[in-house]
Tab-separated table of C-alpha atoms in Angstrom:
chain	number	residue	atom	x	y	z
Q	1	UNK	CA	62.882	59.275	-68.315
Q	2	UNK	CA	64.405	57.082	-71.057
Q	3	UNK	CA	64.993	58.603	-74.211
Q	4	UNK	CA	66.637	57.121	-77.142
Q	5	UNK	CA	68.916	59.704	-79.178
Q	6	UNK	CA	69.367	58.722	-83.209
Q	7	UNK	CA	70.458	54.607	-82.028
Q	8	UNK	CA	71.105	52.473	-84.846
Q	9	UNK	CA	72.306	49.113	-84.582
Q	10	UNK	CA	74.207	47.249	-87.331
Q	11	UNK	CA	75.432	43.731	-86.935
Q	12	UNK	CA	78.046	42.441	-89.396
Q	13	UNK	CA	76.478	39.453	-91.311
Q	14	UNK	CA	73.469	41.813	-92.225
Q	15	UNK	CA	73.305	44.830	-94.694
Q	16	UNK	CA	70.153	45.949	-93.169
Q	17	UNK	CA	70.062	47.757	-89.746
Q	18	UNK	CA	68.476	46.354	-87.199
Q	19	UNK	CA	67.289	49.506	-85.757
Q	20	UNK	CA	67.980	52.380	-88.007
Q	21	UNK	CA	68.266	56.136	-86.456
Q	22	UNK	CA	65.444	55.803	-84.302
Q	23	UNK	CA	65.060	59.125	-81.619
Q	24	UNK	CA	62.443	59.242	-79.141
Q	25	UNK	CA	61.403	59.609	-75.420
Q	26	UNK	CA	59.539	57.949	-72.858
Q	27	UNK	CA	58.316	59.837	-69.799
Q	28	UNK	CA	58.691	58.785	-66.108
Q	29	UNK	CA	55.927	56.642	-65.231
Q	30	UNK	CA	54.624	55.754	-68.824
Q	31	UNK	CA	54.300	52.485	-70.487
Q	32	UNK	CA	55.452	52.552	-74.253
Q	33	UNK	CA	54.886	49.222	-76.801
Q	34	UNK	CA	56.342	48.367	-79.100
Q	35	UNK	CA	55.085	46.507	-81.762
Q	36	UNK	CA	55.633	45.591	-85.551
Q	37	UNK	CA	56.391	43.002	-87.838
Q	38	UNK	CA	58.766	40.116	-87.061
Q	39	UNK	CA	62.473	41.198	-87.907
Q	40	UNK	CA	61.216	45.109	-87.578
Q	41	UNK	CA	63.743	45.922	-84.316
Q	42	UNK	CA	61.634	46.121	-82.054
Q	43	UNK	CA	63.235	43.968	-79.365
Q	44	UNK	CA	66.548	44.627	-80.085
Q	45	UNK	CA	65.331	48.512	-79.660
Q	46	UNK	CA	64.275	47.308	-76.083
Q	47	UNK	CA	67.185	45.181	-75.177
Q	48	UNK	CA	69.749	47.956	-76.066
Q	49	UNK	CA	68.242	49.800	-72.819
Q	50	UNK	CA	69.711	47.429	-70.570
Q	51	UNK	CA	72.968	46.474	-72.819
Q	52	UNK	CA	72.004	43.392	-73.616
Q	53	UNK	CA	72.689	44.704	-76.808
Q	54	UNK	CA	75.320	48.005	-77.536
Q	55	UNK	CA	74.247	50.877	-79.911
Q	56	UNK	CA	76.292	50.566	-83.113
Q	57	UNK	CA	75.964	54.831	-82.999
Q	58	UNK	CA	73.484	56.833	-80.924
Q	59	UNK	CA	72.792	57.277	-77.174
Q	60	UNK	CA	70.192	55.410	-74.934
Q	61	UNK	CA	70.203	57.699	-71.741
Q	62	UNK	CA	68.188	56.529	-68.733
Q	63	UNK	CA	67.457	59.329	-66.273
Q	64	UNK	CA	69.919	61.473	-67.983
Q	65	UNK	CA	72.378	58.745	-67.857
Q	66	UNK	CA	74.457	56.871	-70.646
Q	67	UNK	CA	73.599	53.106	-70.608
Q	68	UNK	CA	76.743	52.170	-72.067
Q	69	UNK	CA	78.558	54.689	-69.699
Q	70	UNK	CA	77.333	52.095	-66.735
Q	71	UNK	CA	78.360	48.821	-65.293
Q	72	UNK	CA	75.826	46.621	-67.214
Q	73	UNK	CA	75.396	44.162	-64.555
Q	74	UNK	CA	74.380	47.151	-62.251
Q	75	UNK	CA	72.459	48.880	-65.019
Q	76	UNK	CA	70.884	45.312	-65.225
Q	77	UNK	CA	69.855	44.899	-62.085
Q	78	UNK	CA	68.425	48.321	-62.019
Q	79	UNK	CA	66.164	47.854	-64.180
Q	80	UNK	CA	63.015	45.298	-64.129
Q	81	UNK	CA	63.066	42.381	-66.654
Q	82	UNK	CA	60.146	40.565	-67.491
Q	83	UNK	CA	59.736	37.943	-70.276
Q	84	UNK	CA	57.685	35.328	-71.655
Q	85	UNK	CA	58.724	31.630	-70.443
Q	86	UNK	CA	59.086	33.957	-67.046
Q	87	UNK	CA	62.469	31.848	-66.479
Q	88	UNK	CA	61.914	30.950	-62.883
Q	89	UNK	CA	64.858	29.197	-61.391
Q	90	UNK	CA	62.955	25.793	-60.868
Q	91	UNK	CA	65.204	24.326	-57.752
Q	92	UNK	CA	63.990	27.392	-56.041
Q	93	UNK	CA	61.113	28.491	-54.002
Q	94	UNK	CA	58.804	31.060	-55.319
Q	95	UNK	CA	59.493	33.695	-52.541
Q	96	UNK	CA	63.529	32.863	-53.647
Q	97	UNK	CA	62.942	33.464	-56.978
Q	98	UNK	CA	61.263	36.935	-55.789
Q	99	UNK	CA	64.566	37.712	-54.041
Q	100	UNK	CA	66.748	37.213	-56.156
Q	101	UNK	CA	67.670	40.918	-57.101
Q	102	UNK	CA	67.429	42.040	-53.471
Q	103	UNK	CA	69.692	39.131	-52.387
Q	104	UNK	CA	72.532	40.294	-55.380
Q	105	UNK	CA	72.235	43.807	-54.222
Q	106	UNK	CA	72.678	42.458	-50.530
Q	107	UNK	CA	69.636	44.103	-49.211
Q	108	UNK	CA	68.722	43.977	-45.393
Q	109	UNK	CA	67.753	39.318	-44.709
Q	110	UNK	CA	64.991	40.778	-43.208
Q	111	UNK	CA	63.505	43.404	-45.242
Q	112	UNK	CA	64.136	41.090	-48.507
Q	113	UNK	CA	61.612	38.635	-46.679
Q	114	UNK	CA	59.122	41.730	-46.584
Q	115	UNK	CA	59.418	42.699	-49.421
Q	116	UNK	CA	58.998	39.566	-50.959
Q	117	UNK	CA	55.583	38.926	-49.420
Q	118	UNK	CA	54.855	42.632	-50.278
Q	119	UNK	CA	54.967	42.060	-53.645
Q	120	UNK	CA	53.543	38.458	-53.669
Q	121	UNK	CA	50.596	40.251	-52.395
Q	122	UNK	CA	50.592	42.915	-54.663
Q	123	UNK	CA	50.694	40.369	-57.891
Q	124	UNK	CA	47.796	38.637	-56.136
Q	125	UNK	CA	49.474	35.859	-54.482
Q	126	UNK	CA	49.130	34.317	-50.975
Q	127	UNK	CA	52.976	34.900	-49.465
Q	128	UNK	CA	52.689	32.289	-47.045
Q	129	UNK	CA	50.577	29.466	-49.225
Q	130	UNK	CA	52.963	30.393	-52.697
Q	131	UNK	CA	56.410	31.694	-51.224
Q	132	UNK	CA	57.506	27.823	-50.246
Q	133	UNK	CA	56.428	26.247	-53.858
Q	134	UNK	CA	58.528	25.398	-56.379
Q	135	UNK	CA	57.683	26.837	-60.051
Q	136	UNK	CA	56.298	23.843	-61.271
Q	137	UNK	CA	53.837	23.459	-58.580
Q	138	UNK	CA	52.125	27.080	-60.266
Q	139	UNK	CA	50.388	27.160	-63.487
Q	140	UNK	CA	51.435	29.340	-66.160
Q	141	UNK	CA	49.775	32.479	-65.345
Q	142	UNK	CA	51.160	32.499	-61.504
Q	143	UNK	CA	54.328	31.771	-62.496
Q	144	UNK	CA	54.090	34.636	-64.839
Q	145	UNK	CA	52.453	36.584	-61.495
Q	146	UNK	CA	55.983	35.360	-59.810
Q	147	UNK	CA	57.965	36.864	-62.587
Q	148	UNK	CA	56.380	40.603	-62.235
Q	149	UNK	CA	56.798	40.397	-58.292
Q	150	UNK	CA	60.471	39.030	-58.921
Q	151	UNK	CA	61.170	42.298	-61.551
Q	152	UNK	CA	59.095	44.803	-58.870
Q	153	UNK	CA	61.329	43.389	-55.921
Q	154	UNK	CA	63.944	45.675	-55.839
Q	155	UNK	CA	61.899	48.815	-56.935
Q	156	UNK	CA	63.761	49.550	-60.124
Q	157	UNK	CA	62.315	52.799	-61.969
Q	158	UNK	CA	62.306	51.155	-64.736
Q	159	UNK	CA	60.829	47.643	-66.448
Q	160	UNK	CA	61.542	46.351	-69.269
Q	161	UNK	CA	58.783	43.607	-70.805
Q	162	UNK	CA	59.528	41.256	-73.359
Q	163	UNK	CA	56.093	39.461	-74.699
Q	164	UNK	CA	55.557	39.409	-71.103
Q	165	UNK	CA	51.413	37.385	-71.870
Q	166	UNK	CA	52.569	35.414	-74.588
Q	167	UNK	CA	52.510	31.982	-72.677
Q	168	UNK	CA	49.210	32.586	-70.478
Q	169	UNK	CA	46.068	31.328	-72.039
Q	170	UNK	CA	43.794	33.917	-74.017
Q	171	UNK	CA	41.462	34.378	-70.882
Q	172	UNK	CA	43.771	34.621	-68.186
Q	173	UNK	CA	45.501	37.017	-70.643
Q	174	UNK	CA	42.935	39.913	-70.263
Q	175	UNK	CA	42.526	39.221	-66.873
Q	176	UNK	CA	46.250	39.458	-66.357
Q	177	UNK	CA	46.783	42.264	-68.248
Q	178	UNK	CA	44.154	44.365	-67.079
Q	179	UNK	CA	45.310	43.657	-63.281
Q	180	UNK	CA	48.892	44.343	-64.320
Q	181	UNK	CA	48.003	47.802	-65.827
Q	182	UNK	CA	46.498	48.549	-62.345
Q	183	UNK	CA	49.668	47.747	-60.949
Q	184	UNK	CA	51.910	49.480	-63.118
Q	185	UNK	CA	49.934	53.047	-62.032
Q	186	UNK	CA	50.380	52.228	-58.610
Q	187	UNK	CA	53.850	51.849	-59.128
Q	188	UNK	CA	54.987	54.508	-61.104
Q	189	UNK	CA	57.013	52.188	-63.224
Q	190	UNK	CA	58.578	53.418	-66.594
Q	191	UNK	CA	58.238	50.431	-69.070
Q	192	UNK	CA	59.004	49.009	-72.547
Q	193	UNK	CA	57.331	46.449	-73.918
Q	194	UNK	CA	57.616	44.319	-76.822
Q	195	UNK	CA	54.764	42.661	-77.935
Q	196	UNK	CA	53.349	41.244	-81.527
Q	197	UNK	CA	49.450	41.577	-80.415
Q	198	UNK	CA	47.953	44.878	-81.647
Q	199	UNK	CA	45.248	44.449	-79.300
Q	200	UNK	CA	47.626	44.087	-76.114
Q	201	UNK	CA	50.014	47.165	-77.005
Q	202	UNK	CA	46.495	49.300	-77.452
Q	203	UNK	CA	45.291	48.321	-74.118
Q	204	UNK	CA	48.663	48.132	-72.302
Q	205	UNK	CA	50.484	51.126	-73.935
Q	206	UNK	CA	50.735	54.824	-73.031
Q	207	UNK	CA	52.522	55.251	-75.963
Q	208	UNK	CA	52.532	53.063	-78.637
Q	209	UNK	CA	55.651	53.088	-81.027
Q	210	UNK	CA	54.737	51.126	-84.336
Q	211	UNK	CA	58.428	49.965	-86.247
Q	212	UNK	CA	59.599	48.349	-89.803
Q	213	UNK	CA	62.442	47.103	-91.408
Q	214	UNK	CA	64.221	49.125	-88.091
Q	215	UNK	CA	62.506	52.213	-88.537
Q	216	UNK	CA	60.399	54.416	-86.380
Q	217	UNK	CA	57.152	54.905	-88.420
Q	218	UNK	CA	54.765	56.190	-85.845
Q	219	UNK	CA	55.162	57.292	-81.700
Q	220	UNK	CA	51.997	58.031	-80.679
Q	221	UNK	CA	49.020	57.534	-77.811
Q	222	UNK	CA	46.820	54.473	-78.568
Q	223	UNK	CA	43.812	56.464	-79.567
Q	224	UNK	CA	45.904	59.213	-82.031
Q	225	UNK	CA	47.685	56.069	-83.435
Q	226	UNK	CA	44.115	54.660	-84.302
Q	227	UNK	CA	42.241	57.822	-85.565
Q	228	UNK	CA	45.314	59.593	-88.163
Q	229	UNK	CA	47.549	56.710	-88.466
Q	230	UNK	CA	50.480	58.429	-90.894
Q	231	UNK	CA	51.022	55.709	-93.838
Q	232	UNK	CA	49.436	53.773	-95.352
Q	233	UNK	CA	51.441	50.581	-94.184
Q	234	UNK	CA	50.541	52.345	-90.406
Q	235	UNK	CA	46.768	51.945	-91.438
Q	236	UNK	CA	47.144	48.487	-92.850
Q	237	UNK	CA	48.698	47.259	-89.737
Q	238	UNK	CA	46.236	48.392	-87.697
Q	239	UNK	CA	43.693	46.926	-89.425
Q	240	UNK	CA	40.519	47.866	-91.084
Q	241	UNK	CA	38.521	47.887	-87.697
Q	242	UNK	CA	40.639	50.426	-86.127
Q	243	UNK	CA	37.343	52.365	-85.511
Q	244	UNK	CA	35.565	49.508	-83.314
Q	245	UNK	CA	39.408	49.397	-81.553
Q	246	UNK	CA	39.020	52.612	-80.417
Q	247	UNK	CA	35.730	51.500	-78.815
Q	248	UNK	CA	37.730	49.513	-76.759
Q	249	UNK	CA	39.775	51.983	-75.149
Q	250	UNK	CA	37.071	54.453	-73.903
Q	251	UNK	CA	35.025	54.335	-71.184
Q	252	UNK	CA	31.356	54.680	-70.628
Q	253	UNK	CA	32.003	57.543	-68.072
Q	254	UNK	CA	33.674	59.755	-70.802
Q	255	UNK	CA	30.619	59.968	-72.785
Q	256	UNK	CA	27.705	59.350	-70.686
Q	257	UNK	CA	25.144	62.798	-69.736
Q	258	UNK	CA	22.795	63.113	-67.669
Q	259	UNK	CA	19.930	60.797	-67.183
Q	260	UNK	CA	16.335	61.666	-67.631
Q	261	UNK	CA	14.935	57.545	-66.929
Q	262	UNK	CA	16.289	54.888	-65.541
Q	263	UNK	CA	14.118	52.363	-67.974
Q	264	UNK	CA	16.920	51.157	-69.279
Q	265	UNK	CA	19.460	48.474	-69.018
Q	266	UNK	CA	22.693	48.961	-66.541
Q	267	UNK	CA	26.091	49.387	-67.357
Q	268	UNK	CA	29.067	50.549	-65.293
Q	269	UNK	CA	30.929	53.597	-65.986
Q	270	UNK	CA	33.920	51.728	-66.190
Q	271	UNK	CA	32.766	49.863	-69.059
Q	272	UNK	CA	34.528	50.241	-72.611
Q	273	UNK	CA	32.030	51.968	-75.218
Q	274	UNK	CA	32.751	48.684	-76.588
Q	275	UNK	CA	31.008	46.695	-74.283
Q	276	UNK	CA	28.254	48.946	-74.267
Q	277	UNK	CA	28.199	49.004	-77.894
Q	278	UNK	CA	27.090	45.411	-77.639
Q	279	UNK	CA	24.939	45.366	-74.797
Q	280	UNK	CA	22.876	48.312	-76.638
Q	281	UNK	CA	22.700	46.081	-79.314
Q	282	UNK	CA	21.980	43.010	-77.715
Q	283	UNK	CA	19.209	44.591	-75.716
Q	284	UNK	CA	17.637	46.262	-78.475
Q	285	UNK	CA	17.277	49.295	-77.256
Q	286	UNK	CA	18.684	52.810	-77.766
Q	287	UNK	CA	20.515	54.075	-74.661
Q	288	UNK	CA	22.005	52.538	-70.789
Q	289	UNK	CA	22.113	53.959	-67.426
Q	290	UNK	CA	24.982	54.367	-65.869
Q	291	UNK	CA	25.295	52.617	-62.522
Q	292	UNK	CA	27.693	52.745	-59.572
Q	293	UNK	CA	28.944	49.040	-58.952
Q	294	UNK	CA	26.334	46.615	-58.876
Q	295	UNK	CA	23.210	46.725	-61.221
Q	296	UNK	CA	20.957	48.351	-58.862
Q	297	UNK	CA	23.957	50.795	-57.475
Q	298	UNK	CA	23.023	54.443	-57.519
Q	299	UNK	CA	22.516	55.906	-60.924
Q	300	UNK	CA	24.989	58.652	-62.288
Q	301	UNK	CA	24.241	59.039	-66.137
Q	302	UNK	CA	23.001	57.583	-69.203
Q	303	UNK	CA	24.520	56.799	-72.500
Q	304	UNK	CA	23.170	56.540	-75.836
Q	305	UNK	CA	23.866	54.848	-78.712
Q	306	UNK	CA	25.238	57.818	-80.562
Q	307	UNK	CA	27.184	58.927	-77.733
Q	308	UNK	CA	28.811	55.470	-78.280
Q	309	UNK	CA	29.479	55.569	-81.981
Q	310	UNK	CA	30.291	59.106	-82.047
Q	311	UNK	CA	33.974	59.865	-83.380
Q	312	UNK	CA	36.946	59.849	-80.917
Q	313	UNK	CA	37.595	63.072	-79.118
Q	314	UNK	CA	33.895	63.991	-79.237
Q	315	UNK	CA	32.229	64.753	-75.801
């Protein structure tokens, strides 16, 4: 568990606070964003966890532990670091680059090299075609690939992501993303992100933790955030769709029933009501059945339109 204990941080050429008193907690295995307007602390918040920058006051306490109580280029290499250009090393190979934590800790030759293609696999990547490449043989979304198996290497507890999509193309994005998620459960990982897309912390985020002018304004789950955000500059920011966002974070299976005819058009149940929001509409027609895999896979419920557009947390 990480949990942040009343941390400001002041630097000297600026009245303001960076971050300003901010207290909260982040459960094993959890992914919290955070997200706000440029200049509202939200990645010096992050990079106080590993001491890349020092609390002016407060405690940051990882598994119980002061940060600042720790060698920080142990705590560093504890802890997972992924960010945006990736920053490969370019004169080495991609199943180097993946080592490079195990090889600093001086892990077993031989069990680096499995672990390496462990994780090269994991992030989707052929160990034996990729591991010899250099970085610029990759495009921009397996390099960024490269950088999560590089931060999983040496099985830190905890990752820390700093606009980790930012540089991948919108549709590789999603894709990304939504395989990374997948990953991140497997794992167990605790992580941090920073991000500036509301869209990404929503879909990406546990917990979403919404900052300005170095302030904590709201620490919520995705859906809560969306459905009683607590100011009205928390409303603004999300945005005067927030009710078609939360389409996009719940699943056909959570609101389909039972089906009485299959005379309908498919959809899985691992759709977003989103989707089937606009496939209803697209069809014309007032309802979908719920299918297992493929469009003719067996059937296991139906959901209607108002089951769709019916407020969050109803059944």
């Amino acid at each position: 568990m990480i949990e942040l204990r009343n941390v400001t941080k002041i630097y000297s050429n600026v009245i303001r606070p960076a971050v300003d008193d901010i207290s909260l907690q982040i459960e094993t295995g959890t992914t919290v964003a955070l997200i706000g307007p440029s200049g509202c602390g939200k990645t010096t918040t992050m990079r106080m966890i590993n001491c890349l920058q020092v609390p002016t006051s407060g405690q940051i306490l990882v598994n119980g532990q002061d940060v600042t109580k720790v060698d920080p280029q142990e705590l560093r290499r504890s802890i997972g670091y992924v960010i945006q250009q990736v920053g490969l090393f370019p004169h080495m190979t991609i199943a180097q680059n993946v080592a490079t934590v195990p090889r600093l800790l001086k892990h077993d030759p031989a069990k680096t090299r499995k672990r390496v293609a462990e994780m090269l696999e994991l992030v989707g990547l052929d160990p034996d075609e990729m591991g010899p490449r250099l970085p610029q043989a990759l495009s921009g979304g397996q390099r960024q690939r490269v950088g999560f198996a590089r931060a999983l290497a040496a099985d830190p507890e905890v990752m820390l992501m700093d606009e980790p999509f930012g540089a991948i193309d919108p549709i590789t994005r999603s894709k990304v993303q939504t395989e990374f998620k997948e990953i991140l459960k497997k794992t167990n990982k605790t992580v941090v992100m920073v991000t500036h897309d509301l869209d990404e912390a929503l879909k990406m985020g546990d917990r979403v933790a919404i900052m300005r002018d170095g302030k904590l304004l709201q620490y919520d789950a995705p859906l809560d955030i969306l459905a009683r955000p607590n100011s009205d500059f928390v409303a603004d920011f999300l945005g005067t769709d927030r009710a078609l966002k939360q389409l996009n974070l719940i699943q056909v299976r959570d609101r389909m029933t039972a089906a009485e005819s299959t005379d309908f058009p498919p959809v899985s149940p691992d759709a977003s009501l989103h989707f089937a929001l606009s496939e209803i509409l697209d069809k014309g027609v007032e309802g979908l059945i719920v299918r297992d895999g493929a469009s003719d896979g067996p059937v296991l419920g139906y959901i209607s339109r108002a089951a769709v557009l019916a407020p969050a947390g109803a059944a």
